[in-house]
């Protein structure tokens, strides 16, 4: 990384060097993956097309999950929002850009309803959209609308089963007081996520429910 950054300092407009740095930061650690997003954002500025802006937005959004510093989160979120907005300028009906932008508004701004509106627009066009349903499901959970959250997560699982969706479905059922269904969902989540820490956490929840 230091070698690539030294080369980029001598040739700051070199897109290939920026792409190489983006991939290097991605491979280091989740805590630094937002840095790859910043390089992808620069690449999109040099070579503006929908896919480049989407890649930048997605990498920046994913990187935010590992951040704790509110100032850095705000900076990265603003970059992600800009990336998705630039993609929408080029392709106003792009559902990936709309869902990404909607998630950013819901998760990182003081105006989550603006994001909810965008996500609902995505769902109208693509009722099974994974990202939009996941974000709306999580928002429903946080606002105590567990019946709506259940529908979102089951919609995802019909199309693309994942440990994440099963875990959130388990959390939903647990909050609804439906212990048997919660345990079933938690058990299913372990089939998709093999991380020992995650499995230990799920086993502890299941033990508390029994």
Short mmCIF file of C-alpha atoms in Angstrom, two decimals:
data_model
loop_
_atom_site.label_atom_id
_atom_site.label_comp_id
_atom_site.label_asym_id
_atom_site.label_seq_id
_atom_site.Cartn_x
_atom_site.Cartn_y
_atom_site.Cartn_z
CA UNK A 1 0.00 0.00 0.00
CA UNK A 2 2.80 2.42 0.88
CA UNK A 3 4.52 1.64 -2.43
CA UNK A 4 1.31 2.26 -4.39
CA UNK A 5 0.58 5.49 -2.50
CA UNK A 6 4.11 6.74 -3.22
CA UNK A 7 3.56 6.07 -6.93
CA UNK A 8 0.17 7.80 -6.83
CA UNK A 9 1.71 10.87 -5.18
CA UNK A 10 3.89 11.23 -8.31
CA UNK A 11 0.99 10.52 -10.67
CA UNK A 12 -2.20 11.65 -8.84
CA UNK A 13 -4.52 11.14 -11.83
CA UNK A 14 -3.52 7.52 -12.44
CA UNK A 15 -6.78 5.54 -12.34
CA UNK A 16 -5.06 2.15 -12.44
CA UNK A 17 -3.07 2.99 -9.30
CA UNK A 18 -6.26 4.12 -7.54
CA UNK A 19 -7.99 0.86 -8.51
CA UNK A 20 -5.04 -1.15 -7.20
CA UNK A 21 -5.11 0.78 -3.92
CA UNK A 22 -8.86 0.29 -3.60
CA UNK A 23 -8.43 -3.48 -3.91
CA UNK A 24 -5.51 -3.51 -1.46
CA UNK A 25 -7.49 -1.64 1.21
CA UNK A 26 -10.44 -3.99 0.67
CA UNK A 27 -8.23 -6.98 1.41
CA UNK A 28 -6.61 -5.60 4.58
CA UNK A 29 -9.42 -5.34 7.11
CA UNK A 30 -13.11 -4.40 7.29
CA UNK A 31 -12.11 -1.43 9.45
CA UNK A 32 -10.30 0.08 6.47
CA UNK A 33 -12.65 -0.92 3.67
CA UNK A 34 -14.14 2.59 3.57
CA UNK A 35 -10.75 3.76 2.24
CA UNK A 36 -11.25 1.57 -0.81
CA UNK A 37 -14.60 3.31 -1.29
CA UNK A 38 -12.89 6.70 -1.25
CA UNK A 39 -10.55 5.58 -4.03
CA UNK A 40 -13.49 4.21 -6.03
CA UNK A 41 -15.15 7.61 -5.57
CA UNK A 42 -12.09 9.29 -7.09
CA UNK A 43 -12.12 6.79 -9.95
CA UNK A 44 -15.77 7.61 -10.65
CA UNK A 45 -14.93 11.31 -10.73
CA UNK A 46 -12.31 10.64 -13.40
CA UNK A 47 -14.42 8.14 -15.34
CA UNK A 48 -18.04 8.99 -14.63
CA UNK A 49 -20.42 6.19 -15.46
CA UNK A 50 -23.25 4.53 -13.56
CA UNK A 51 -21.33 1.39 -12.61
CA UNK A 52 -18.33 3.31 -11.23
CA UNK A 53 -20.59 5.52 -9.11
CA UNK A 54 -22.51 2.49 -7.86
CA UNK A 55 -19.30 0.69 -6.94
CA UNK A 56 -18.11 3.74 -5.02
CA UNK A 57 -21.42 4.10 -3.20
CA UNK A 58 -21.63 0.41 -2.30
CA UNK A 59 -18.04 0.22 -1.02
CA UNK A 60 -18.43 3.39 1.04
CA UNK A 61 -21.74 2.20 2.48
CA UNK A 62 -20.31 -1.19 3.40
CA UNK A 63 -17.27 0.43 5.00
CA UNK A 64 -19.39 2.56 7.32
CA UNK A 65 -20.49 -0.53 9.25
CA UNK A 66 -17.01 -0.91 10.76
CA UNK A 67 -16.61 2.74 11.77
CA UNK A 68 -17.10 4.20 15.24
CA UNK A 69 -15.99 7.82 14.85
CA UNK A 70 -19.09 9.93 14.12
CA UNK A 71 -17.08 12.54 12.20
CA UNK A 72 -15.58 9.92 9.89
CA UNK A 73 -18.97 8.23 9.47
CA UNK A 74 -20.53 11.55 8.44
CA UNK A 75 -17.71 12.19 5.92
CA UNK A 76 -17.98 8.70 4.41
CA UNK A 77 -21.80 8.85 4.36
CA UNK A 78 -21.71 12.17 2.48
CA UNK A 79 -19.39 10.62 -0.11
CA UNK A 80 -21.69 7.60 -0.48
CA UNK A 81 -24.75 9.83 -0.86
CA UNK A 82 -22.92 11.86 -3.51
CA UNK A 83 -21.96 8.68 -5.40
CA UNK A 84 -25.54 7.39 -5.52
CA UNK A 85 -26.87 10.83 -6.49
CA UNK A 86 -24.35 11.02 -9.34
CA UNK A 87 -25.46 7.59 -10.54
CA UNK A 88 -29.09 8.73 -10.49
CA UNK A 89 -28.22 11.82 -12.52
CA UNK A 90 -26.95 9.51 -15.23
CA UNK A 91 -29.74 6.93 -14.84
CA UNK A 92 -32.70 8.36 -12.85
CA UNK A 93 -34.59 5.05 -12.54
CA UNK A 94 -31.63 2.89 -11.46
CA UNK A 95 -33.00 0.80 -8.58
CA UNK A 96 -29.58 -0.05 -7.11
CA UNK A 97 -28.73 3.63 -6.83
CA UNK A 98 -32.15 4.45 -5.38
CA UNK A 99 -31.94 1.71 -2.76
CA UNK A 100 -28.37 2.66 -1.85
CA UNK A 101 -29.30 6.30 -1.49
CA UNK A 102 -32.40 5.39 0.49
CA UNK A 103 -30.37 3.28 2.92
CA UNK A 104 -27.87 6.11 3.41
CA UNK A 105 -30.67 8.55 4.23
CA UNK A 106 -32.29 6.09 6.66
CA UNK A 107 -29.06 5.08 8.41
CA UNK A 108 -27.00 8.27 8.47
CA UNK A 109 -29.19 11.38 8.26
CA UNK A 110 -31.76 13.21 10.37
CA UNK A 111 -34.36 12.65 7.67
CA UNK A 112 -34.98 8.88 7.48
CA UNK A 113 -38.40 9.35 5.85
CA UNK A 114 -36.71 10.70 2.74
CA UNK A 115 -34.89 7.38 2.53
CA UNK A 116 -38.03 5.37 3.31
CA UNK A 117 -39.79 7.08 0.39
CA UNK A 118 -36.97 6.08 -1.98
CA UNK A 119 -36.95 2.51 -0.71
CA UNK A 120 -40.70 2.22 -1.17
CA UNK A 121 -40.31 3.43 -4.75
CA UNK A 122 -37.81 0.60 -5.29
CA UNK A 123 -40.21 -1.95 -3.76
CA UNK A 124 -43.02 -0.74 -6.04
CA UNK A 125 -40.87 -1.50 -9.09
CA UNK A 126 -39.15 -4.60 -7.63
CA UNK A 127 -41.12 -6.11 -4.71
CA UNK A 128 -38.39 -8.66 -3.97
CA UNK A 129 -35.46 -6.22 -3.97
CA UNK A 130 -33.04 -7.56 -1.34
CA UNK A 131 -31.38 -4.32 -0.21
CA UNK A 132 -34.59 -2.33 -0.02
CA UNK A 133 -36.47 -5.05 1.87
CA UNK A 134 -33.58 -5.52 4.32
CA UNK A 135 -33.34 -1.82 5.10
CA UNK A 136 -37.11 -1.43 5.46
CA UNK A 137 -37.19 -4.54 7.64
CA UNK A 138 -34.51 -3.18 9.96
CA UNK A 139 -36.27 0.18 10.14
CA UNK A 140 -39.53 -1.60 11.02
CA UNK A 141 -37.71 -3.50 13.78
CA UNK A 142 -36.25 -0.32 15.26
CA UNK A 143 -39.67 1.34 15.24
CA UNK A 144 -41.37 -1.66 16.84
CA UNK A 145 -43.37 -2.64 13.74
CA UNK A 146 -42.46 -6.31 13.99
CA UNK A 147 -45.28 -7.59 11.78
CA UNK A 148 -43.94 -5.45 8.92
CA UNK A 149 -40.37 -6.54 9.65
CA UNK A 150 -41.42 -10.19 9.47
CA UNK A 151 -42.89 -9.68 5.97
CA UNK A 152 -39.72 -7.95 4.76
CA UNK A 153 -37.37 -10.66 6.01
CA UNK A 154 -39.53 -13.56 4.76
CA UNK A 155 -39.66 -11.86 1.34
CA UNK A 156 -35.85 -11.82 1.28
CA UNK A 157 -35.57 -15.44 2.38
CA UNK A 158 -37.87 -16.66 -0.40
CA UNK A 159 -35.55 -15.15 -2.99
CA UNK A 160 -32.09 -15.27 -1.41
CA UNK A 161 -31.73 -17.16 1.90
CA UNK A 162 -28.92 -15.81 4.07
CA UNK A 163 -27.68 -16.01 7.64
CA UNK A 164 -28.22 -12.29 8.06
CA UNK A 165 -31.89 -12.41 7.05
CA UNK A 166 -32.57 -15.50 9.18
CA UNK A 167 -30.91 -13.84 12.19
CA UNK A 168 -33.02 -10.69 11.84
CA UNK A 169 -36.13 -12.81 11.39
CA UNK A 170 -35.19 -14.58 14.62
CA UNK A 171 -34.80 -11.21 16.36
CA UNK A 172 -38.21 -10.19 15.03
CA UNK A 173 -39.92 -13.33 16.33
CA UNK A 174 -38.13 -12.98 19.68
CA UNK A 175 -39.51 -9.46 20.07
CA UNK A 176 -42.96 -10.74 19.08
CA UNK A 177 -42.78 -13.38 21.83
CA UNK A 178 -42.85 -16.24 19.31
CA UNK A 179 -40.05 -18.31 20.86
CA UNK A 180 -40.41 -21.47 18.74
CA UNK A 181 -40.27 -19.56 15.46
CA UNK A 182 -37.40 -17.45 16.78
CA UNK A 183 -35.35 -20.54 17.64
CA UNK A 184 -36.03 -22.06 14.21
CA UNK A 185 -34.84 -18.88 12.48
CA UNK A 186 -31.72 -18.62 14.66
CA UNK A 187 -30.87 -22.28 13.95
CA UNK A 188 -31.22 -21.65 10.20
CA UNK A 189 -28.91 -18.63 10.42
CA UNK A 190 -26.12 -20.91 11.65
CA UNK A 191 -26.31 -22.88 8.41
CA UNK A 192 -25.17 -19.84 6.45
CA UNK A 193 -22.74 -18.09 8.83
CA UNK A 194 -19.89 -20.25 10.11
CA UNK A 195 -18.10 -17.60 12.19
CA UNK A 196 -17.51 -19.17 15.66
CA UNK A 197 -18.28 -15.93 17.51
CA UNK A 198 -21.59 -15.55 15.69
CA UNK A 199 -22.54 -19.17 16.37
CA UNK A 200 -21.67 -18.77 20.07
CA UNK A 201 -23.84 -15.63 20.25
CA UNK A 202 -26.77 -17.37 18.56
CA UNK A 203 -26.44 -20.43 20.80
CA UNK A 204 -26.57 -18.17 23.85
CA UNK A 205 -29.77 -16.51 22.59
CA UNK A 206 -31.34 -19.89 21.87
CA UNK A 207 -30.41 -21.13 25.37
CA UNK A 208 -32.11 -18.08 26.92
CA UNK A 209 -35.26 -18.73 24.90
CA UNK A 210 -35.61 -22.40 25.83
#
